[in-house]
mmCIF file of C-alpha atoms and ligand atoms in Angstrom:
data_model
loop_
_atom_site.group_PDB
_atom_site.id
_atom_site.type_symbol
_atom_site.label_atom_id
_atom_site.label_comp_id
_atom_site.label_asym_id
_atom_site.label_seq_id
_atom_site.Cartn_x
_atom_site.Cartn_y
_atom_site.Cartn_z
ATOM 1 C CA UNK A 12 0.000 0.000 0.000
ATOM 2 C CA UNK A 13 0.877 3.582 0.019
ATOM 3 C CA UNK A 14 1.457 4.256 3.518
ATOM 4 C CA UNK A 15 2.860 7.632 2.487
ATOM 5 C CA UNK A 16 -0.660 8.693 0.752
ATOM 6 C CA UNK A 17 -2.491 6.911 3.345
ATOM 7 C CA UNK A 18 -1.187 8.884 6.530
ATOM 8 C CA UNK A 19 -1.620 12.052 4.686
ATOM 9 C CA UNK A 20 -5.319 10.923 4.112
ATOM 10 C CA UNK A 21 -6.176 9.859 7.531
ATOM 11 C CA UNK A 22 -4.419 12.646 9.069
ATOM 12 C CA UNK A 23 -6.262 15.401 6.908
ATOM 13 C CA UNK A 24 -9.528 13.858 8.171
ATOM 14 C CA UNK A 25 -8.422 13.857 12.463
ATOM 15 C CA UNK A 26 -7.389 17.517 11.307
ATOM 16 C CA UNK A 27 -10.928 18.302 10.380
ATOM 17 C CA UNK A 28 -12.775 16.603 13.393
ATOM 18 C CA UNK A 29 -9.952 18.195 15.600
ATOM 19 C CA UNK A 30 -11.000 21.971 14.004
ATOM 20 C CA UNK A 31 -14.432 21.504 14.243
ATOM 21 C CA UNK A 32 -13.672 20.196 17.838
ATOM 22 C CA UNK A 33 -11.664 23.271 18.233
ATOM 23 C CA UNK A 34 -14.670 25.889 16.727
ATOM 24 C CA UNK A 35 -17.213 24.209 18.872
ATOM 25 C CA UNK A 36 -14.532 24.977 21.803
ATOM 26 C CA UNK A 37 -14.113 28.373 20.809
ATOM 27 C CA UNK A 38 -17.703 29.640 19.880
ATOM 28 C CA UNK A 39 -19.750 27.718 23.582
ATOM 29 C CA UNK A 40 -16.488 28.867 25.484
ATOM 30 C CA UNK A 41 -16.715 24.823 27.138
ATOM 31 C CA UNK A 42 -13.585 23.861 26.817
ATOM 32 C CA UNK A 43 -13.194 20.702 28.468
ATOM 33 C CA UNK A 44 -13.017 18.811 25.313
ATOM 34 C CA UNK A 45 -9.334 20.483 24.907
ATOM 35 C CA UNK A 46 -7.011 17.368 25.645
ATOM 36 C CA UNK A 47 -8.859 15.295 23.209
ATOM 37 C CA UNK A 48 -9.016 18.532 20.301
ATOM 38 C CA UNK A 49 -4.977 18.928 21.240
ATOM 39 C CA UNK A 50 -4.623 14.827 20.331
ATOM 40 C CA UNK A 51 -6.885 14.784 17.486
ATOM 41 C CA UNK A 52 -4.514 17.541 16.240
ATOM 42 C CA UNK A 53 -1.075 16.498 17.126
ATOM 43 C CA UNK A 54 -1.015 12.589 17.336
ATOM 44 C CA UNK A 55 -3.539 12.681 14.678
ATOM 45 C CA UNK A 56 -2.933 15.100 11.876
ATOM 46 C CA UNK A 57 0.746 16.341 13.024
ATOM 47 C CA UNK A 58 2.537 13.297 13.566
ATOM 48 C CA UNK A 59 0.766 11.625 10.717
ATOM 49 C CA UNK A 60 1.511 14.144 8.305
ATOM 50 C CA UNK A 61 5.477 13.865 9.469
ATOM 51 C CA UNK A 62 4.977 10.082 9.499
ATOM 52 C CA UNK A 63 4.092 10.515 5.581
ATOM 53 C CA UNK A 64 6.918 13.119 4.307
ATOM 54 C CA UNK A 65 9.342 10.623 5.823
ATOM 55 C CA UNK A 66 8.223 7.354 4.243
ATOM 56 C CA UNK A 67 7.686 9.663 1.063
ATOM 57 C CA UNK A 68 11.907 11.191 1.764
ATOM 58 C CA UNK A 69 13.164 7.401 2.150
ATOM 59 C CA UNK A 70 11.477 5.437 -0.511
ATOM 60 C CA UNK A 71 13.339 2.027 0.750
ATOM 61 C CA UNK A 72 11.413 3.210 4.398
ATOM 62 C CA UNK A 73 7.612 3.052 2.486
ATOM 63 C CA UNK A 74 8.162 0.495 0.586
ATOM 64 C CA UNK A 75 8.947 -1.859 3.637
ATOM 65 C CA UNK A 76 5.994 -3.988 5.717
ATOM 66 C CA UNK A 77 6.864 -2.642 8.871
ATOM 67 C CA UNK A 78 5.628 1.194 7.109
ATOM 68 C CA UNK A 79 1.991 -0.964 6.495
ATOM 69 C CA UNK A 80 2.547 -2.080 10.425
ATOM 70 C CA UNK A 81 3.220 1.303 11.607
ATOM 71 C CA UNK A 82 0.542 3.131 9.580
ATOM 72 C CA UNK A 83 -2.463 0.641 10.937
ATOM 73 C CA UNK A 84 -1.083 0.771 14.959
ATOM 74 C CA UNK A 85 -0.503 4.614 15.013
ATOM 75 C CA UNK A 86 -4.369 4.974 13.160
ATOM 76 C CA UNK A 87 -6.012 2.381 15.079
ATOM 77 C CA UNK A 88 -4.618 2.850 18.351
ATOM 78 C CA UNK A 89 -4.864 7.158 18.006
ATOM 79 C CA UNK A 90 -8.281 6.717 16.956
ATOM 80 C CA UNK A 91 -9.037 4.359 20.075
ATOM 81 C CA UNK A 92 -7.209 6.592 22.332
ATOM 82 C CA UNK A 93 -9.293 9.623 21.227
ATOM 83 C CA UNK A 94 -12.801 7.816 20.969
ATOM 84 C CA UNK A 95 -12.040 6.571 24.723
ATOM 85 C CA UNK A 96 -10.537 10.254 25.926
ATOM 86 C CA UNK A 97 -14.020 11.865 24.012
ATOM 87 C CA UNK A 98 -15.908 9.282 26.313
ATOM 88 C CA UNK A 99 -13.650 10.560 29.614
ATOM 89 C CA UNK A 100 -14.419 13.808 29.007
ATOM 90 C CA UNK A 101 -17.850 13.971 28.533
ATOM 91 C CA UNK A 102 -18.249 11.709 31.442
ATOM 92 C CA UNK A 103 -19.777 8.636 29.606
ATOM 93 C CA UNK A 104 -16.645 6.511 31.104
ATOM 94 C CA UNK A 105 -14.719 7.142 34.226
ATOM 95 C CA UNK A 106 -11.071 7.098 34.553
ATOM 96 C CA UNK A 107 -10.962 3.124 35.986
ATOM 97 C CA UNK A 108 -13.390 2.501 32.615
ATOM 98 C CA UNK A 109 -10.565 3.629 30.384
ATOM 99 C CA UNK A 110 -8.169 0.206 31.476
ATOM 100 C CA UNK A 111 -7.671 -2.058 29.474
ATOM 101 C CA UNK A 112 -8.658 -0.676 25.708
ATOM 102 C CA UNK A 113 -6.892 2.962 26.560
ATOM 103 C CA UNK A 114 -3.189 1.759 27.616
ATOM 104 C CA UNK A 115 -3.519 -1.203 24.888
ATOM 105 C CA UNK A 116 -4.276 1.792 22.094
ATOM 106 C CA UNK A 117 -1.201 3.732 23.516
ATOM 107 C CA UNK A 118 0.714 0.638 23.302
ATOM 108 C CA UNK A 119 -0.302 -0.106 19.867
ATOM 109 C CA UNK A 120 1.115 3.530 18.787
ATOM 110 C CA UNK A 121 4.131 3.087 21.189
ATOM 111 C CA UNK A 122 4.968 -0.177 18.828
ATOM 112 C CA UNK A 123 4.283 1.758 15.606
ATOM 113 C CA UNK A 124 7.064 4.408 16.780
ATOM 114 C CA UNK A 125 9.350 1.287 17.439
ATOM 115 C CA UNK A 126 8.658 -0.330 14.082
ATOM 116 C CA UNK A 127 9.293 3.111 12.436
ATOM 117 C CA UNK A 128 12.782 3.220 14.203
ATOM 118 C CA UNK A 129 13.825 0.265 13.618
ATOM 119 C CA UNK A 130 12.438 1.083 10.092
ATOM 120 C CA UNK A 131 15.039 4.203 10.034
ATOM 121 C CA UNK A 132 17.760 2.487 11.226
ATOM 122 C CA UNK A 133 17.830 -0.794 8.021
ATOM 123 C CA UNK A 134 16.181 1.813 5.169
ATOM 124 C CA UNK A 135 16.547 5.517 5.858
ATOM 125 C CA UNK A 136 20.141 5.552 3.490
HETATM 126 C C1 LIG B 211 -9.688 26.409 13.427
HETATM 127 C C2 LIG B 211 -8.883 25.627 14.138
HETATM 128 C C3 LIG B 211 -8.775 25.620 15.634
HETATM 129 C C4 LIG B 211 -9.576 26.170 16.606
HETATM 130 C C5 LIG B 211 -10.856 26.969 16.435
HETATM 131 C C6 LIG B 211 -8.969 25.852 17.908
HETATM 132 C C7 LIG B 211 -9.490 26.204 19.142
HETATM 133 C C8 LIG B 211 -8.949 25.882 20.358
HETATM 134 C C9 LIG B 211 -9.518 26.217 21.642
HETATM 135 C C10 LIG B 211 -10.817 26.997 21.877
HETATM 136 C C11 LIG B 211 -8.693 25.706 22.592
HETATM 137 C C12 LIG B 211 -8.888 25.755 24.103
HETATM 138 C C13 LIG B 211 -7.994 26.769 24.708
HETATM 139 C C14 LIG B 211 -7.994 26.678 26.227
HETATM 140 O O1 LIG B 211 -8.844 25.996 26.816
HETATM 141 O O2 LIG B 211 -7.119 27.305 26.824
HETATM 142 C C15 LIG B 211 -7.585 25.075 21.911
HETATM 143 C C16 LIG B 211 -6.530 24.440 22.537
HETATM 144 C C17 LIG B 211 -5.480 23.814 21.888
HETATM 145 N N1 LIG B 211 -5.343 23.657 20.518
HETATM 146 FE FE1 LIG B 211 -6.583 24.348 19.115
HETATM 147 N N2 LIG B 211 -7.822 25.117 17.687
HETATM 148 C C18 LIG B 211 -7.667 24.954 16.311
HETATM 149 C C19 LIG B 211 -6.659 24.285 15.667
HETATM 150 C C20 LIG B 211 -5.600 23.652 16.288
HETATM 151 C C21 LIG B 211 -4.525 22.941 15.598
HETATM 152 C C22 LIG B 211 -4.430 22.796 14.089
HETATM 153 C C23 LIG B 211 -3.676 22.458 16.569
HETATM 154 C C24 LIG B 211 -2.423 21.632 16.448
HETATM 155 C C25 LIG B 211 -1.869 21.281 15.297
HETATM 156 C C26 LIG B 211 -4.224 22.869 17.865
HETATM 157 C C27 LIG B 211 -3.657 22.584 19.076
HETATM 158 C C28 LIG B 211 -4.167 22.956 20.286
HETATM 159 C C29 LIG B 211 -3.527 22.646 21.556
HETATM 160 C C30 LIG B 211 -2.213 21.895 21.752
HETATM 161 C C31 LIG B 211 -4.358 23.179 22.556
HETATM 162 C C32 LIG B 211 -4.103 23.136 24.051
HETATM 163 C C33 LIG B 211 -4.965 22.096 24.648
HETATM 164 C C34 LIG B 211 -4.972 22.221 26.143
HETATM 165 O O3 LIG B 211 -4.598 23.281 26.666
HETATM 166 O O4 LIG B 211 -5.369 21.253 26.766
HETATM 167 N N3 LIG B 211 -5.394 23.580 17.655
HETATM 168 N N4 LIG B 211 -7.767 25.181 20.543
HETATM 169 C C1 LIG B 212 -0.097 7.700 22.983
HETATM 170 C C2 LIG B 212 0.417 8.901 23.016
HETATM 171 C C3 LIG B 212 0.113 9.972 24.045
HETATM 172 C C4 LIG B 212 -0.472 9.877 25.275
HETATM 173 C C5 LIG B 212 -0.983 8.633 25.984
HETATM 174 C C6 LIG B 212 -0.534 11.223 25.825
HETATM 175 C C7 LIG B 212 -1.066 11.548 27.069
HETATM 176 C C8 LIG B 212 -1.147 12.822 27.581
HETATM 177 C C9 LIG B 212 -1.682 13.164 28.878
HETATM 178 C C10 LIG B 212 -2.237 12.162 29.898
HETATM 179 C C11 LIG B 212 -1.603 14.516 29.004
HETATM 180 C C12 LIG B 212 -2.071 15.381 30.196
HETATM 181 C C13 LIG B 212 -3.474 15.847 29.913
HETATM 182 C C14 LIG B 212 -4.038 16.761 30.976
HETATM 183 O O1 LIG B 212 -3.304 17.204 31.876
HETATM 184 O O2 LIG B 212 -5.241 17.038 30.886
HETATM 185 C C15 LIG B 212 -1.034 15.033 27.782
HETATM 186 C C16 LIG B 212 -0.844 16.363 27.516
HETATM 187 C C17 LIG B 212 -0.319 16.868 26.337
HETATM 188 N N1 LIG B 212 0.145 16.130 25.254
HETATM 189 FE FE1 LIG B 212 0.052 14.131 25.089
HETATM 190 N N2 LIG B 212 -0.005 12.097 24.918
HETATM 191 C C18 LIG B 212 0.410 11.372 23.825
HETATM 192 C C19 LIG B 212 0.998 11.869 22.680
HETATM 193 C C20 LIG B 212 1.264 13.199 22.431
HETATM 194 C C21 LIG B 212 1.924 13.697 21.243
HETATM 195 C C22 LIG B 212 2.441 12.797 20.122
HETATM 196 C C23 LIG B 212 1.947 15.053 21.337
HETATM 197 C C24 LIG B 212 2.500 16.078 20.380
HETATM 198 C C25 LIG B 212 2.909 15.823 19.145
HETATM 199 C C26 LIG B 212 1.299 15.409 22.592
HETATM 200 C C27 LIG B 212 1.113 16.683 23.063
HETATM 201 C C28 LIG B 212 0.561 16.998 24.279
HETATM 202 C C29 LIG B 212 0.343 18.371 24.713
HETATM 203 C C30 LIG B 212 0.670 19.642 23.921
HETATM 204 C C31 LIG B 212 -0.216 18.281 26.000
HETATM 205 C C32 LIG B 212 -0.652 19.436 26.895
HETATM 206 C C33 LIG B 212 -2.076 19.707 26.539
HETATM 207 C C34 LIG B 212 -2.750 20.351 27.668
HETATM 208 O O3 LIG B 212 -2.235 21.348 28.180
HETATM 209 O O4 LIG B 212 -3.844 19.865 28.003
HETATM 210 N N3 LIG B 212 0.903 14.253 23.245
HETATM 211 N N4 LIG B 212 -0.757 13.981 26.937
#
């Protein structure tokens, strides 16, 4: 697949939810969705979009499996994490409620990050 294309796509549509997030923030004045908006935004779009230029830079880096690996952890796991921090915040799920799915989803993007290391290190030449 082309992870490179892929992360761009999926990151362009967290950046929307994570405006709209953000304009429903800014016209109510309720913030308390903020930590989730600031995730959707950063894990989401930024790192996803920085994920892609890479894999785009080092051709040998997209073209390996563990790219396809890292692309489906970081998107599955971030959207995971931000469905369950959505629920936190607008007390649907307590804290205790968030174990086990939450720390599995930031494990599965903690992995990704590995993969995409380890990734560097044999194809970024
Ligand atoms: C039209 C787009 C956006 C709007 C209307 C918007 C609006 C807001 C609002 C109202 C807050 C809450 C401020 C507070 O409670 O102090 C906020 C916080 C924040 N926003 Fe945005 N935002 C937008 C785009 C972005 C983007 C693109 C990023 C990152 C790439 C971003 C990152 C953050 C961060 C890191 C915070 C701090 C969260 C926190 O303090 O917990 N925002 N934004
Ligand atoms: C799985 C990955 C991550 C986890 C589990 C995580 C978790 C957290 C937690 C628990 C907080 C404190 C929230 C609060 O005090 O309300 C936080 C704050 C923050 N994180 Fe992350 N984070 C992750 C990834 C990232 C990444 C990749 C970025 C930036 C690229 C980032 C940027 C921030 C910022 C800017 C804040 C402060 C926002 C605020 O003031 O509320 N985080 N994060």
């Amino acid at each position: 697949m082309n992870v490179s294309r892929n992360f761009l796509l999926v990151g362009s549509l967290f950046l929307i939810l994570g405006i709209l997030i953000g304009m429903y923030m800014g016209g109510s004045g309720e913030h308390t969705l903020a930590p989730a908006h600031a995730h959707i935004n950063l894990l989401g779009f930024v790192l996803s979009v920085l994920f892609a230029l890479v894999y785009r830079s080092y051709a040998d880096m997209g073209a390996s499996k563990l790219a396809t690996y890292h692309f489906w952890l970081h998107v599955v796991g971030t959207a995971i994490l931000i469905v369950m921090l959505l629920m936190l915040l607008t007390g649907k799920i307590t804290e205790a409620g968030m174990a086990p799915m939450a720390p599995l989803a930031e494990l599965a993007v903690l992995i990704g990050v590995i993969l995409f290391l380890v990734n560097l290190w044999k194809n970024a030449k």
